[in-house]
PDB file of C-alpha atoms and ligand atoms in Angstrom:
ATOM      1  CA  MET L   1     -60.050  11.330 156.814  1.00 81.00           C
ATOM      2  CA  ALA L   2     -56.596  12.051 156.095  1.00 93.00           C
ATOM      3  CA  ILE L   3     -54.526  14.715 155.413  1.00 97.00           C
ATOM      4  CA  ARG L   4     -53.484  15.898 151.944  1.00 98.00           C
ATOM      5  CA  GLU L   5     -50.159  17.085 150.914  1.00 98.00           C
ATOM      6  CA  ILE L   6     -50.962  21.295 150.257  1.00 98.00           C
ATOM      7  CA  LEU L   7     -49.008  22.666 146.742  1.00 98.00           C
ATOM      8  CA  VAL L   8     -46.560  24.825 146.985  1.00 97.00           C
ATOM      9  CA  VAL L   9     -45.198  27.627 144.742  1.00 97.00           C
ATOM     10  CA  PRO L  10     -44.298  27.190 142.402  1.00 96.00           C
ATOM     11  CA  HIS L  11     -45.881  23.770 141.500  1.00 97.00           C
ATOM     12  CA  PRO L  12     -47.716  24.928 138.205  1.00 98.00           C
ATOM     13  CA  VAL L  13     -50.943  22.350 139.098  1.00 98.00           C
ATOM     14  CA  LEU L  14     -51.777  26.498 141.253  1.00 98.00           C
ATOM     15  CA  LYS L  15     -52.044  28.139 137.941  1.00 98.00           C
ATOM     16  CA  GLN L  16     -55.726  26.118 136.942  1.00 98.00           C
ATOM     17  CA  VAL L  17     -59.002  27.365 137.221  1.00 98.00           C
ATOM     18  CA  SER L  18     -60.786  24.660 138.580  1.00 98.00           C
ATOM     19  CA  GLU L  19     -63.872  22.916 137.201  1.00 98.00           C
ATOM     20  CA  PRO L  20     -68.115  23.536 139.089  1.00 98.00           C
ATOM     21  CA  VAL L  21     -69.206  21.032 140.881  1.00 98.00           C
ATOM     22  CA  SER L  22     -72.530  19.037 139.434  1.00 98.00           C
ATOM     23  CA  GLU L  23     -73.111  17.783 142.378  1.00 97.00           C
ATOM     24  CA  VAL L  24     -72.889  17.311 146.414  1.00 98.00           C
ATOM     25  CA  THR L  25     -72.149  13.648 146.933  1.00 98.00           C
ATOM     26  CA  ASP L  26     -70.615  11.457 150.075  1.00 98.00           C
ATOM     27  CA  GLU L  27     -67.479  11.556 147.200  1.00 98.00           C
ATOM     28  CA  THR L  28     -67.991  15.572 147.363  1.00 98.00           C
ATOM     29  CA  ARG L  29     -67.996  15.175 151.140  1.00 98.00           C
ATOM     30  CA  ALA L  30     -65.144  13.813 151.682  1.00 98.00           C
ATOM     31  CA  LEU L  31     -63.451  15.399 150.620  1.00 98.00           C
ATOM     32  CA  MET L  32     -64.791  18.373 151.613  1.00 98.00           C
ATOM     33  CA  ASP L  33     -63.875  16.448 155.149  1.00 98.00           C
ATOM     34  CA  ASP L  34     -60.032  15.741 154.064  1.00 98.00           C
ATOM     35  CA  MET L  35     -59.357  18.803 153.033  1.00 98.00           C
ATOM     36  CA  LEU L  36     -60.379  20.863 156.266  1.00 98.00           C
ATOM     37  CA  GLU L  37     -58.364  17.805 158.596  1.00 98.00           C
ATOM     38  CA  THR L  38     -55.775  18.663 156.461  1.00 98.00           C
ATOM     39  CA  MET L  39     -56.538  22.579 156.958  1.00 98.00           C
ATOM     40  CA  TYR L  40     -56.771  22.003 161.064  1.00 96.00           C
ATOM     41  CA  ALA L  41     -52.804  20.624 160.907  1.00 97.00           C
ATOM     42  CA  ALA L  42     -51.035  22.941 159.351  1.00 97.00           C
ATOM     43  CA  PRO L  43     -52.966  25.518 160.072  1.00 95.00           C
ATOM     44  CA  GLY L  44     -54.601  27.485 158.648  1.00 96.00           C
ATOM     45  CA  ILE L  45     -58.221  29.333 158.655  1.00 97.00           C
ATOM     46  CA  GLY L  46     -58.731  28.853 154.444  1.00 98.00           C
ATOM     47  CA  LEU L  47     -58.085  25.978 151.817  1.00 98.00           C
ATOM     48  CA  ALA L  48     -59.396  25.576 148.313  1.00 99.00           C
ATOM     49  CA  ALA L  49     -58.844  22.423 146.451  1.00 98.00           C
ATOM     50  CA  ILE L  50     -56.979  23.558 144.465  1.00 98.00           C
ATOM     51  CA  GLN L  51     -54.067  23.656 147.134  1.00 98.00           C
ATOM     52  CA  VAL L  52     -54.158  19.788 147.304  1.00 98.00           C
ATOM     53  CA  GLY L  53     -54.324  18.974 143.761  1.00 98.00           C
ATOM     54  CA  VAL L  54     -58.595  18.525 142.852  1.00 98.00           C
ATOM     55  CA  PRO L  55     -59.767  21.277 140.290  1.00 98.00           C
ATOM     56  CA  LYS L  56     -63.055  21.835 141.650  1.00 98.00           C
ATOM     57  CA  ARG L  57     -64.407  24.821 143.433  1.00 98.00           C
ATOM     58  CA  ILE L  58     -64.905  23.709 146.761  1.00 98.00           C
ATOM     59  CA  ILE L  59     -63.267  25.903 149.002  1.00 98.00           C
ATOM     60  CA  VAL L  60     -63.277  25.336 153.193  1.00 98.00           C
ATOM     61  CA  MET L  61     -62.633  28.076 156.225  1.00 98.00           C
ATOM     62  CA  ASP L  62     -63.582  27.754 159.993  1.00 98.00           C
ATOM     63  CA  LEU L  63     -62.805  31.230 161.444  1.00 98.00           C
ATOM     64  CA  ALA L  64     -62.983  30.623 164.803  1.00 96.00           C
ATOM     65  CA  ARG L  65     -60.216  32.267 167.505  1.00 91.00           C
ATOM     66  CA  GLU L  66     -58.366  29.995 168.904  1.00 85.00           C
ATOM     67  CA  GLY L  67     -60.083  28.637 172.991  1.00 90.00           C
ATOM     68  CA  GLU L  68     -63.837  29.477 170.822  1.00 94.00           C
ATOM     69  CA  GLU L  69     -65.712  25.922 169.783  1.00 96.00           C
ATOM     70  CA  PRO L  70     -64.370  24.903 165.314  1.00 96.00           C
ATOM     71  CA  GLN L  71     -66.434  26.334 163.247  1.00 97.00           C
ATOM     72  CA  PRO L  72     -65.797  24.975 160.483  1.00 98.00           C
ATOM     73  CA  ARG L  73     -67.443  25.884 157.202  1.00 98.00           C
ATOM     74  CA  TYR L  74     -68.237  24.880 153.327  1.00 98.00           C
ATOM     75  CA  PHE L  75     -68.534  26.536 149.876  1.00 98.00           C
ATOM     76  CA  VAL L  76     -69.191  24.661 147.620  1.00 98.00           C
ATOM     77  CA  ASN L  77     -69.443  27.330 143.653  1.00 98.00           C
ATOM     78  CA  PRO L  78     -69.231  29.985 145.695  1.00 98.00           C
ATOM     79  CA  GLU L  79     -69.614  33.137 143.373  1.00 98.00           C
ATOM     80  CA  ILE L  80     -69.778  36.983 145.001  1.00 98.00           C
ATOM     81  CA  LEU L  81     -72.888  38.201 143.567  1.00 98.00           C
ATOM     82  CA  TRP L  82     -72.140  42.046 144.744  1.00 98.00           C
ATOM     83  CA  ALA L  83     -69.317  43.714 146.229  1.00 98.00           C
ATOM     84  CA  SER L  84     -69.079  47.139 147.529  1.00 98.00           C
ATOM     85  CA  GLU L  85     -67.071  49.739 146.601  1.00 98.00           C
ATOM     86  CA  GLU L  86     -65.625  50.647 149.738  1.00 98.00           C
ATOM     87  CA  THR L  87     -62.348  48.348 150.073  1.00 98.00           C
ATOM     88  CA  ALA L  88     -60.089  47.530 153.127  1.00 98.00           C
ATOM     89  CA  PRO L  89     -56.208  46.229 153.121  1.00 98.00           C
ATOM     90  CA  TYR L  90     -55.233  43.029 155.644  1.00 98.00           C
ATOM     91  CA  GLU L  91     -51.996  41.564 155.951  1.00 98.00           C
ATOM     92  CA  GLU L  92     -53.199  37.763 154.723  1.00 98.00           C
ATOM     93  CA  GLY L  93     -50.840  34.563 154.166  1.00 98.00           C
ATOM     94  CA  CYS L  94     -51.628  31.611 152.729  1.00 98.00           C
ATOM     95  CA  LEU L  95     -50.971  28.220 153.122  1.00 98.00           C
ATOM     96  CA  SER L  96     -49.083  27.796 149.868  1.00 98.00           C
ATOM     97  CA  ILE L  97     -46.751  30.825 150.108  1.00 98.00           C
ATOM     98  CA  PRO L  98     -45.636  29.377 153.204  1.00 96.00           C
ATOM     99  CA  ASP L  99     -43.773  32.758 155.555  1.00 95.00           C
ATOM    100  CA  ILE L 100     -45.051  35.068 153.492  1.00 97.00           C
ATOM    101  CA  TYR L 101     -47.458  38.077 154.641  1.00 97.00           C
ATOM    102  CA  ASP L 102     -48.399  40.770 152.801  1.00 98.00           C
ATOM    103  CA  GLU L 103     -50.610  43.680 152.692  1.00 98.00           C
ATOM    104  CA  VAL L 104     -53.644  43.140 149.626  1.00 98.00           C
ATOM    105  CA  GLU L 105     -56.662  45.816 149.431  1.00 98.00           C
ATOM    106  CA  ARG L 106     -60.268  43.629 148.217  1.00 98.00           C
ATOM    107  CA  PRO L 107     -63.444  44.927 148.791  1.00 98.00           C
ATOM    108  CA  ALA L 108     -64.448  45.051 152.228  1.00 98.00           C
ATOM    109  CA  GLN L 109     -67.974  43.508 151.399  1.00 98.00           C
ATOM    110  CA  VAL L 110     -69.095  41.309 149.626  1.00 98.00           C
ATOM    111  CA  LYS L 111     -72.087  39.113 148.845  1.00 98.00           C
ATOM    112  CA  LEU L 112     -72.193  36.116 148.213  1.00 98.00           C
ATOM    113  CA  ARG L 113     -73.975  32.427 146.826  1.00 98.00           C
ATOM    114  CA  TYR L 114     -72.755  28.859 147.107  1.00 98.00           C
ATOM    115  CA  VAL L 115     -73.401  25.058 148.100  1.00 98.00           C
ATOM    116  CA  ASN L 116     -73.640  24.052 150.998  1.00 98.00           C
ATOM    117  CA  TYR L 117     -71.986  20.562 152.698  1.00 98.00           C
ATOM    118  CA  GLN L 118     -75.916  19.494 152.234  1.00 97.00           C
ATOM    119  CA  GLY L 119     -75.684  19.913 149.329  1.00 98.00           C
ATOM    120  CA  GLU L 120     -78.237  23.422 149.528  1.00 98.00           C
ATOM    121  CA  GLN L 121     -77.684  26.738 148.265  1.00 98.00           C
ATOM    122  CA  VAL L 122     -76.909  29.652 150.592  1.00 97.00           C
ATOM    123  CA  GLU L 123     -76.795  33.360 150.360  1.00 98.00           C
ATOM    124  CA  GLU L 124     -74.612  35.002 152.392  1.00 98.00           C
ATOM    125  CA  ASP L 125     -72.973  38.660 153.021  1.00 98.00           C
ATOM    126  CA  ALA L 126     -69.926  38.692 154.270  1.00 98.00           C
ATOM    127  CA  GLU L 127     -67.938  41.187 156.207  1.00 98.00           C
ATOM    128  CA  GLY L 128     -64.203  41.642 157.796  1.00 97.00           C
ATOM    129  CA  LEU L 129     -62.442  38.746 157.976  1.00 97.00           C
ATOM    130  CA  PHE L 130     -64.298  35.782 156.506  1.00 98.00           C
ATOM    131  CA  ALA L 131     -64.593  38.607 153.122  1.00 98.00           C
ATOM    132  CA  VAL L 132     -61.005  38.676 152.751  1.00 98.00           C
ATOM    133  CA  CYS L 133     -60.368  35.028 153.789  1.00 98.00           C
ATOM    134  CA  ILE L 134     -63.399  34.036 150.752  1.00 98.00           C
ATOM    135  CA  GLN L 135     -61.825  36.485 148.359  1.00 98.00           C
ATOM    136  CA  HIS L 136     -58.500  35.190 148.829  1.00 98.00           C
ATOM    137  CA  GLU L 137     -59.915  31.242 148.108  1.00 98.00           C
ATOM    138  CA  MET L 138     -62.457  32.095 145.622  1.00 98.00           C
ATOM    139  CA  ASP L 139     -58.956  33.563 143.785  1.00 98.00           C
ATOM    140  CA  HIS L 140     -57.948  30.333 144.260  1.00 98.00           C
ATOM    141  CA  LEU L 141     -60.687  28.537 141.979  1.00 98.00           C
ATOM    142  CA  GLU L 142     -59.910  31.082 139.242  1.00 98.00           C
ATOM    143  CA  GLY L 143     -55.478  30.125 139.237  1.00 98.00           C
ATOM    144  CA  VAL L 144     -54.816  33.463 141.348  1.00 98.00           C
ATOM    145  CA  LEU L 145     -52.578  34.086 144.529  1.00 98.00           C
ATOM    146  CA  PHE L 146     -52.569  36.670 146.684  1.00 98.00           C
ATOM    147  CA  ILE L 147     -49.472  37.736 145.540  1.00 98.00           C
ATOM    148  CA  ASP L 148     -50.350  38.367 142.069  1.00 98.00           C
ATOM    149  CA  HIS L 149     -51.668  41.365 143.523  1.00 98.00           C
ATOM    150  CA  LEU L 150     -48.976  42.114 144.242  1.00 97.00           C
ATOM    151  CA  SER L 151     -45.980  44.350 142.127  1.00 97.00           C
ATOM    152  CA  ARG L 152     -43.759  42.058 140.085  1.00 97.00           C
ATOM    153  CA  LEU L 153     -40.208  42.595 142.491  1.00 97.00           C
ATOM    154  CA  LYS L 154     -42.461  41.399 145.393  1.00 97.00           C
ATOM    155  CA  ARG L 155     -44.122  37.678 143.709  1.00 96.00           C
ATOM    156  CA  GLU L 156     -40.725  37.231 142.956  1.00 96.00           C
ATOM    157  CA  GLN L 157     -39.303  38.203 146.223  1.00 97.00           C
ATOM    158  CA  ALA L 158     -41.781  36.269 147.482  1.00 97.00           C
ATOM    159  CA  ILE L 159     -41.724  32.432 145.352  1.00 96.00           C
ATOM    160  CA  LYS L 160     -37.716  33.114 145.571  1.00 97.00           C
ATOM    161  CA  LYS L 161     -38.078  32.414 149.261  1.00 96.00           C
ATOM    162  CA  VAL L 162     -40.078  29.879 149.576  1.00 96.00           C
ATOM    163  CA  LYS L 163     -37.936  27.491 146.882  1.00 95.00           C
ATOM    164  CA  LYS L 164     -35.313  28.372 149.587  1.00 95.00           C
ATOM    165  CA  GLN L 165     -36.791  27.631 152.440  1.00 92.00           C
ATOM    166  CA  ALA L 166     -37.928  24.781 150.268  1.00 89.00           C
ATOM    167  CA  LYS L 167     -34.799  23.860 148.972  1.00 91.00           C
ATOM    168  CA  ALA L 168     -33.653  24.090 152.931  1.00 90.00           C
ATOM    169  CA  ALA L 169     -36.144  21.497 154.403  1.00 83.00           C
TER     170      ALA L 169
HETATM  171 ZN1   ZN Y 201     -54.336  30.300 149.883  1.00 93.15          ZN
END
C-alpha cells in the first residue's frame, strides 16, 4: 500500500469525468487499498479515485467515529437508483479543497447500486452522513465539487483561499 498525492483545486484533472471500471481486478483492489490509506492519512471520510489523479469510477469511504473499529467501504461504478424528494443540509468539506466548509443541500435518502471490493453487485439504501458522503463522492466522478453547488462568489473565494494557502505552505 502507498499514500498517493491528493490533487487540490484548481487542478484541472478534478474537473474530468471518470470512466467506468470493466472488472474489479487485483490492480483495482491495489488502487482501492492505496486510496483508503491515503484517505486515512489525510485524514478524511471519503475519497474518489480522481482525487489521486485516476479517472476511474471508484470511491472509498469510512464513516466510523473516533474510537470505533474502522469500517472501510468500497464503491465501484456506483449509481443512484432513487433519491428522495426530501432534502437535508450538511456542512461539507473536501480533501481537494482544504479548510473550506460550507452547507450543501442534497436528497436526504438515496438508493444505490455499486460493485464492491469482491466484485459483487450490491444494492443499498443510504441516509444521514452516508447519503451525504456518497453523493459528494459521486459528484467527483462527474468532475463536480461541492463548491460547484455554492454561489459563484463563494466558489471563487474558496479557490482563492486554497491557492493562497498553497503558496504560503
Ligand atoms: Zn470531495
